[in-house]
Amino acid sequence: MSELHPRTGVSLRAVLTGAVLVLGISLLSPWAILMVQGSQLTSNALPIIAISLLFLVTLIAMPLLRLLGRSFAFNREELITMYVMMLVGSVVVTTGFTGTFLSVITGAMYYATPENEWADIFLPYIHPLLAPTDPEAVRFFYEGLPKGMPIPWDAWTTPLVTWVIFIFAFYLLILCLGVLLRGQWVENERLVFPLTRLPLAMIEEPEKQSPLAALYRNRLLWMGFLIPLLLHSWNSLNFYHDAFQRIALTGQIVLIPGALALPYRFNLPIMGLAYLMPLNVAFSIWFFFLLGTLQSLAFTRLGIAIKGGSDIWTSGGAHTALSHQMAGGFFALAVFVLWTARPHLRRLWELAKQGRNDEREVLSPRLAFVGLIASALFMVGWLSLTGLDVHIALLLVLGAILTFIALSRIVCEAGITGAQMPMAPQAFITRGFGPDGLGLGNMTGLGYSTVWLGETAANMMNAVMHSLKLVSSEGRVSRRLPWAIFLAIAIGLIGSIWITMDMAYTYGGINLHSWYYNGAPRWPFNYMSSVYNSPDADVGTRFGFAGGGAALMVGLLYLRQRFLWWPLHPIGFPIANTFTIMSYGWLAIFMAWLFKATILRYGGVRLYRTMVPFFLGLALGEFFTAVLWVFIDGAFGIQGNMIFNF
């Protein structure tokens, strides 16, 4: 059998199989959200379609291949390669990139009206490399082509090529950054990476007398699996017949009538994955959520407000001042992560200067440093060429690096699938310089930057760090893995862009999902025009709250490092009042913390380990059920049955 690297699993058949799976994801996920408007298949750090496909491969395909002979079955390392390709390939689909990319770059042109004056404010400053210049091609993208007219690919060629080159440079930067931080997080600090537990259990080699992995032979897994399968199938049948009355899974807990209510969702997969979190992390998340809710109430009652309102991608419904506090803590965490990694980075730097390799890394230290610097400089040059001043481009790239370091650190340590940044770096740049200091060219360019630095629940840094964790856990790694990763990214981009363009021009984007063709394309330009028309006179207050949040994070980090008994983990603070935690996760995390604490107290570590398959079953069951009903609903023309989001 021809193999690229048999010892590490980057074999020809594994790469080809992974490529086919990624192609399927790139075509199915946009259809699922834009046409069926069902569950988000690729919206977070653990793409549910990737897990579901791995589930089918390991439960059905692998036993059949073993019947033909052991040599026909994929080994553990090959399965990891296939999953890694699905993981990184899923990022560029819908939420990660393509879903908002095509609409954001055309939104200012399509939605320009005499009332919003975008034709005067933004359109003259849109570089021709960034967006189609043909108004008819843009209009048909949103409204659909006349019958018999082909897709106007010529109008899109330049912006598609320009953006794909930029996004490959950005992902190269992320890969190099991941390689430089992997050893610190995996080996020195030994982060738990909870989101790797489920795929690792699924690909475990079975015993000789059984065709199935131990996870699939465990009854507790199937007990957990059946709960979301039956619950969500019942609710889904309500779309077909009123005899199936929906079981409410969302609501509010009213604490003070008319003043304070906590939104919640009975989120089984988050509960299952949060069971794997360290107890102090889970406790800190729901504790800071409640504390932040009370703080927002106090701010409102005391009349503390920031003029100008919320900022671009201020995640969640938290008070604006609280969002700035979280953002300050978020960036302080990123600086702390880099500060503590100094000895590790210094060691890699010495290896790079000497031209020596580290067998545990998929890139040599020299290539990782050169790739990081070169890709960062290319991004700055590209952003400058397309409309940003050099110093603004530098700040934006630096802000992006800090954002994804902090976000990935939180996900790797806490295992939160849908963690989001509390506030985008564009907000600090826009408010800090103001419209007079920026000018309309920079404001337009910052609006366009939401294409690659806006939606962060699904991002490449998470995928890269978890991929490197998975491959390094198997021993010696293959230097061919980056080629497989970028092949998956290329296939994901090509497939998702093609199917998204085809659906938009066939049916009209405005007839598809409202967020992707109405909300997302307006979002950055509504924000920039509001700042332009009403300059912020409260910048000092904004940065004061952000500085206070940074100081609080420094204090929390010091207390955790200094006192072993300190109960609050710092990573709970900057995300606890973001949208995905407030609306989807806090109750599930609280329940998982309560279950785990009780089990450890009365049953010990042995009972905790015994119950792990049950909680993994909760996550696997909902993921599979959500994907299953997307196909059922698509076949019967049902829209809006969203079982899983974050």
mmCIF file with all atom_site columns, N, CA and C in Angstrom, residues 278-288 555-573 593:
data_model
loop_
_atom_site.group_PDB
_atom_site.id
_atom_site.type_symbol
_atom_site.label_atom_id
_atom_site.label_alt_id
_atom_site.label_comp_id
_atom_site.label_asym_id
_atom_site.label_entity_id
_atom_site.label_seq_id
_atom_site.pdbx_PDB_ins_code
_atom_site.Cartn_x
_atom_site.Cartn_y
_atom_site.Cartn_z
_atom_site.occupancy
_atom_site.B_iso_or_equiv
_atom_site.pdbx_formal_charge
_atom_site.auth_seq_id
_atom_site.auth_comp_id
_atom_site.auth_asym_id
_atom_site.auth_atom_id
_atom_site.pdbx_PDB_model_num
ATOM 1  N N  . PRO A 1 278 ? -12.150 20.843 34.468 1.00 0.00 ? 278 PRO A N  1
ATOM 2  C CA . PRO A 1 278 ? -11.740 20.924 35.873 1.00 0.00 ? 278 PRO A CA 1
ATOM 3  C C  . PRO A 1 278 ? -12.827 21.630 36.685 1.00 0.00 ? 278 PRO A C  1
ATOM 4  N N  . LEU A 1 279 ? -13.041 21.185 37.907 1.00 0.00 ? 279 LEU A N  1
ATOM 5  C CA . LEU A 1 279 ? -14.132 21.725 38.721 1.00 0.00 ? 279 LEU A CA 1
ATOM 6  C C  . LEU A 1 279 ? -14.014 23.233 38.928 1.00 0.00 ? 279 LEU A C  1
ATOM 7  N N  . ASN A 1 280 ? -12.787 23.702 39.166 1.00 0.00 ? 280 ASN A N  1
ATOM 8  C CA . ASN A 1 280 ? -12.652 25.134 39.432 1.00 0.00 ? 280 ASN A CA 1
ATOM 9  C C  . ASN A 1 280 ? -12.938 25.978 38.192 1.00 0.00 ? 280 ASN A C  1
ATOM 10 N N  . VAL A 1 281 ? -12.704 25.418 36.999 1.00 0.00 ? 281 VAL A N  1
ATOM 11 C CA . VAL A 1 281 ? -13.030 26.141 35.769 1.00 0.00 ? 281 VAL A CA 1
ATOM 12 C C  . VAL A 1 281 ? -14.539 26.252 35.607 1.00 0.00 ? 281 VAL A C  1
ATOM 13 N N  . ALA A 1 282 ? -15.240 25.123 35.762 1.00 0.00 ? 282 ALA A N  1
ATOM 14 C CA . ALA A 1 282 ? -16.702 25.137 35.631 1.00 0.00 ? 282 ALA A CA 1
ATOM 15 C C  . ALA A 1 282 ? -17.335 26.055 36.677 1.00 0.00 ? 282 ALA A C  1
ATOM 16 N N  . PHE A 1 283 ? -16.846 25.965 37.912 1.00 0.00 ? 283 PHE A N  1
ATOM 17 C CA . PHE A 1 283 ? -17.373 26.825 38.974 1.00 0.00 ? 283 PHE A CA 1
ATOM 18 C C  . PHE A 1 283 ? -17.170 28.296 38.637 1.00 0.00 ? 283 PHE A C  1
ATOM 19 N N  . SER A 1 284 ? -15.996 28.631 38.141 1.00 0.00 ? 284 SER A N  1
ATOM 20 C CA . SER A 1 284 ? -15.685 30.031 37.860 1.00 0.00 ? 284 SER A CA 1
ATOM 21 C C  . SER A 1 284 ? -16.560 30.596 36.760 1.00 0.00 ? 284 SER A C  1
ATOM 22 N N  . ILE A 1 285 ? -16.881 29.793 35.748 1.00 0.00 ? 285 ILE A N  1
ATOM 23 C CA . ILE A 1 285 ? -17.689 30.290 34.630 1.00 0.00 ? 285 ILE A CA 1
ATOM 24 C C  . ILE A 1 285 ? -19.082 30.671 35.106 1.00 0.00 ? 285 ILE A C  1
ATOM 25 N N  . TRP A 1 286 ? -19.759 29.746 35.815 1.00 0.00 ? 286 TRP A N  1
ATOM 26 C CA . TRP A 1 286 ? -21.125 30.111 36.227 1.00 0.00 ? 286 TRP A CA 1
ATOM 27 C C  . TRP A 1 286 ? -21.115 31.135 37.360 1.00 0.00 ? 286 TRP A C  1
ATOM 28 N N  . PHE A 1 287 ? -20.070 31.151 38.188 1.00 0.00 ? 287 PHE A N  1
ATOM 29 C CA . PHE A 1 287 ? -19.980 32.156 39.246 1.00 0.00 ? 287 PHE A CA 1
ATOM 30 C C  . PHE A 1 287 ? -19.818 33.557 38.647 1.00 0.00 ? 287 PHE A C  1
ATOM 31 N N  . PHE A 1 288 ? -18.892 33.697 37.687 1.00 0.00 ? 288 PHE A N  1
ATOM 32 C CA . PHE A 1 288 ? -18.690 35.008 37.070 1.00 0.00 ? 288 PHE A CA 1
ATOM 33 C C  . PHE A 1 288 ? -19.899 35.420 36.229 1.00 0.00 ? 288 PHE A C  1
ATOM 34 N N  . GLY A 1 555 ? -4.961  40.399 38.871 1.00 0.00 ? 555 GLY A N  1
ATOM 35 C CA . GLY A 1 555 ? -5.148  39.985 40.256 1.00 0.00 ? 555 GLY A CA 1
ATOM 36 C C  . GLY A 1 555 ? -5.590  38.539 40.369 1.00 0.00 ? 555 GLY A C  1
ATOM 37 N N  . LEU A 1 556 ? -6.504  38.115 39.516 1.00 0.00 ? 556 LEU A N  1
ATOM 38 C CA . LEU A 1 556 ? -6.969  36.719 39.538 1.00 0.00 ? 556 LEU A CA 1
ATOM 39 C C  . LEU A 1 556 ? -5.845  35.760 39.175 1.00 0.00 ? 556 LEU A C  1
ATOM 40 N N  . LEU A 1 557 ? -5.036  36.133 38.186 1.00 0.00 ? 557 LEU A N  1
ATOM 41 C CA . LEU A 1 557 ? -3.907  35.289 37.796 1.00 0.00 ? 557 LEU A CA 1
ATOM 42 C C  . LEU A 1 557 ? -2.896  35.182 38.928 1.00 0.00 ? 557 LEU A C  1
ATOM 43 N N  . TYR A 1 558 ? -2.644  36.293 39.615 1.00 0.00 ? 558 TYR A N  1
ATOM 44 C CA . TYR A 1 558 ? -1.697  36.276 40.736 1.00 0.00 ? 558 TYR A CA 1
ATOM 45 C C  . TYR A 1 558 ? -2.204  35.384 41.867 1.00 0.00 ? 558 TYR A C  1
ATOM 46 N N  . LEU A 1 559 ? -3.478  35.525 42.196 1.00 0.00 ? 559 LEU A N  1
ATOM 47 C CA . LEU A 1 559 ? -4.034  34.724 43.288 1.00 0.00 ? 559 LEU A CA 1
ATOM 48 C C  . LEU A 1 559 ? -4.008  33.237 42.953 1.00 0.00 ? 559 LEU A C  1
ATOM 49 N N  . ARG A 1 560 ? -4.270  32.897 41.686 1.00 0.00 ? 560 ARG A N  1
ATOM 50 C CA . ARG A 1 560 ? -4.243  31.482 41.310 1.00 0.00 ? 560 ARG A CA 1
ATOM 51 C C  . ARG A 1 560 ? -2.820  30.929 41.375 1.00 0.00 ? 560 ARG A C  1
ATOM 52 N N  . GLN A 1 561 ? -1.859  31.740 40.976 1.00 0.00 ? 561 GLN A N  1
ATOM 53 C CA . GLN A 1 561 ? -0.468  31.285 41.015 1.00 0.00 ? 561 GLN A CA 1
ATOM 54 C C  . GLN A 1 561 ? 0.082   31.234 42.438 1.00 0.00 ? 561 GLN A C  1
ATOM 55 N N  . ARG A 1 562 ? -0.431  32.111 43.287 1.00 0.00 ? 562 ARG A N  1
ATOM 56 C CA . ARG A 1 562 ? 0.149   32.266 44.634 1.00 0.00 ? 562 ARG A CA 1
ATOM 57 C C  . ARG A 1 562 ? -0.483  31.344 45.663 1.00 0.00 ? 562 ARG A C  1
ATOM 58 N N  . PHE A 1 563 ? -1.799  31.101 45.547 1.00 0.00 ? 563 PHE A N  1
ATOM 59 C CA . PHE A 1 563 ? -2.514  30.337 46.570 1.00 0.00 ? 563 PHE A CA 1
ATOM 60 C C  . PHE A 1 563 ? -3.217  29.135 45.937 1.00 0.00 ? 563 PHE A C  1
ATOM 61 N N  . LEU A 1 564 ? -2.840  27.948 46.339 1.00 0.00 ? 564 LEU A N  1
ATOM 62 C CA . LEU A 1 564 ? -3.426  26.738 45.779 1.00 0.00 ? 564 LEU A CA 1
ATOM 63 C C  . LEU A 1 564 ? -4.906  26.614 46.128 1.00 0.00 ? 564 LEU A C  1
ATOM 64 N N  . TRP A 1 565 ? -5.311  27.206 47.242 1.00 0.00 ? 565 TRP A N  1
ATOM 65 C CA . TRP A 1 565 ? -6.696  27.062 47.687 1.00 0.00 ? 565 TRP A CA 1
ATOM 66 C C  . TRP A 1 565 ? -7.644  28.037 46.989 1.00 0.00 ? 565 TRP A C  1
ATOM 67 N N  . TRP A 1 566 ? -7.117  28.978 46.209 1.00 0.00 ? 566 TRP A N  1
ATOM 68 C CA . TRP A 1 566 ? -7.958  29.995 45.593 1.00 0.00 ? 566 TRP A CA 1
ATOM 69 C C  . TRP A 1 566 ? -8.954  29.323 44.642 1.00 0.00 ? 566 TRP A C  1
ATOM 70 N N  . PRO A 1 567 ? -10.269 29.529 44.811 1.00 0.00 ? 567 PRO A N  1
ATOM 71 C CA . PRO A 1 567 ? -11.262 28.729 44.075 1.00 0.00 ? 567 PRO A CA 1
ATOM 72 C C  . PRO A 1 567 ? -11.594 29.230 42.671 1.00 0.00 ? 567 PRO A C  1
ATOM 73 N N  . LEU A 1 568 ? -11.305 30.498 42.353 1.00 0.00 ? 568 LEU A N  1
ATOM 74 C CA . LEU A 1 568 ? -11.743 31.078 41.083 1.00 0.00 ? 568 LEU A CA 1
ATOM 75 C C  . LEU A 1 568 ? -10.653 30.964 40.026 1.00 0.00 ? 568 LEU A C  1
ATOM 76 N N  . HIS A 1 569 ? -11.008 30.324 38.912 1.00 0.00 ? 569 HIS A N  1
ATOM 77 C CA . HIS A 1 569 ? -10.066 30.232 37.803 1.00 0.00 ? 569 HIS A CA 1
ATOM 78 C C  . HIS A 1 569 ? -10.214 31.473 36.926 1.00 0.00 ? 569 HIS A C  1
ATOM 79 N N  . PRO A 1 570 ? -9.110  32.116 36.537 1.00 0.00 ? 570 PRO A N  1
ATOM 80 C CA . PRO A 1 570 ? -9.213  33.385 35.805 1.00 0.00 ? 570 PRO A CA 1
ATOM 81 C C  . PRO A 1 570 ? -9.936  33.292 34.471 1.00 0.00 ? 570 PRO A C  1
ATOM 82 N N  . ILE A 1 571 ? -9.899  32.145 33.780 1.00 0.00 ? 571 ILE A N  1
ATOM 83 C CA . ILE A 1 571 ? -10.469 32.117 32.435 1.00 0.00 ? 571 ILE A CA 1
ATOM 84 C C  . ILE A 1 571 ? -11.989 32.197 32.447 1.00 0.00 ? 571 ILE A C  1
ATOM 85 N N  . GLY A 1 572 ? -12.604 32.059 33.617 1.00 0.00 ? 572 GLY A N  1
ATOM 86 C CA . GLY A 1 572 ? -14.047 32.235 33.675 1.00 0.00 ? 572 GLY A CA 1
ATOM 87 C C  . GLY A 1 572 ? -14.469 33.682 33.497 1.00 0.00 ? 572 GLY A C  1
ATOM 88 N N  . PHE A 1 573 ? -13.627 34.611 33.919 1.00 0.00 ? 573 PHE A N  1
ATOM 89 C CA . PHE A 1 573 ? -14.001 36.027 33.935 1.00 0.00 ? 573 PHE A CA 1
ATOM 90 C C  . PHE A 1 573 ? -14.240 36.626 32.546 1.00 0.00 ? 573 PHE A C  1
ATOM 91 N N  . TRP A 1 593 ? -21.086 20.903 36.698 1.00 0.00 ? 593 TRP A N  1
ATOM 92 C CA . TRP A 1 593 ? -20.257 21.122 37.898 1.00 0.00 ? 593 TRP A CA 1
ATOM 93 C C  . TRP A 1 593 ? -20.891 20.452 39.112 1.00 0.00 ? 593 TRP A C  1
#
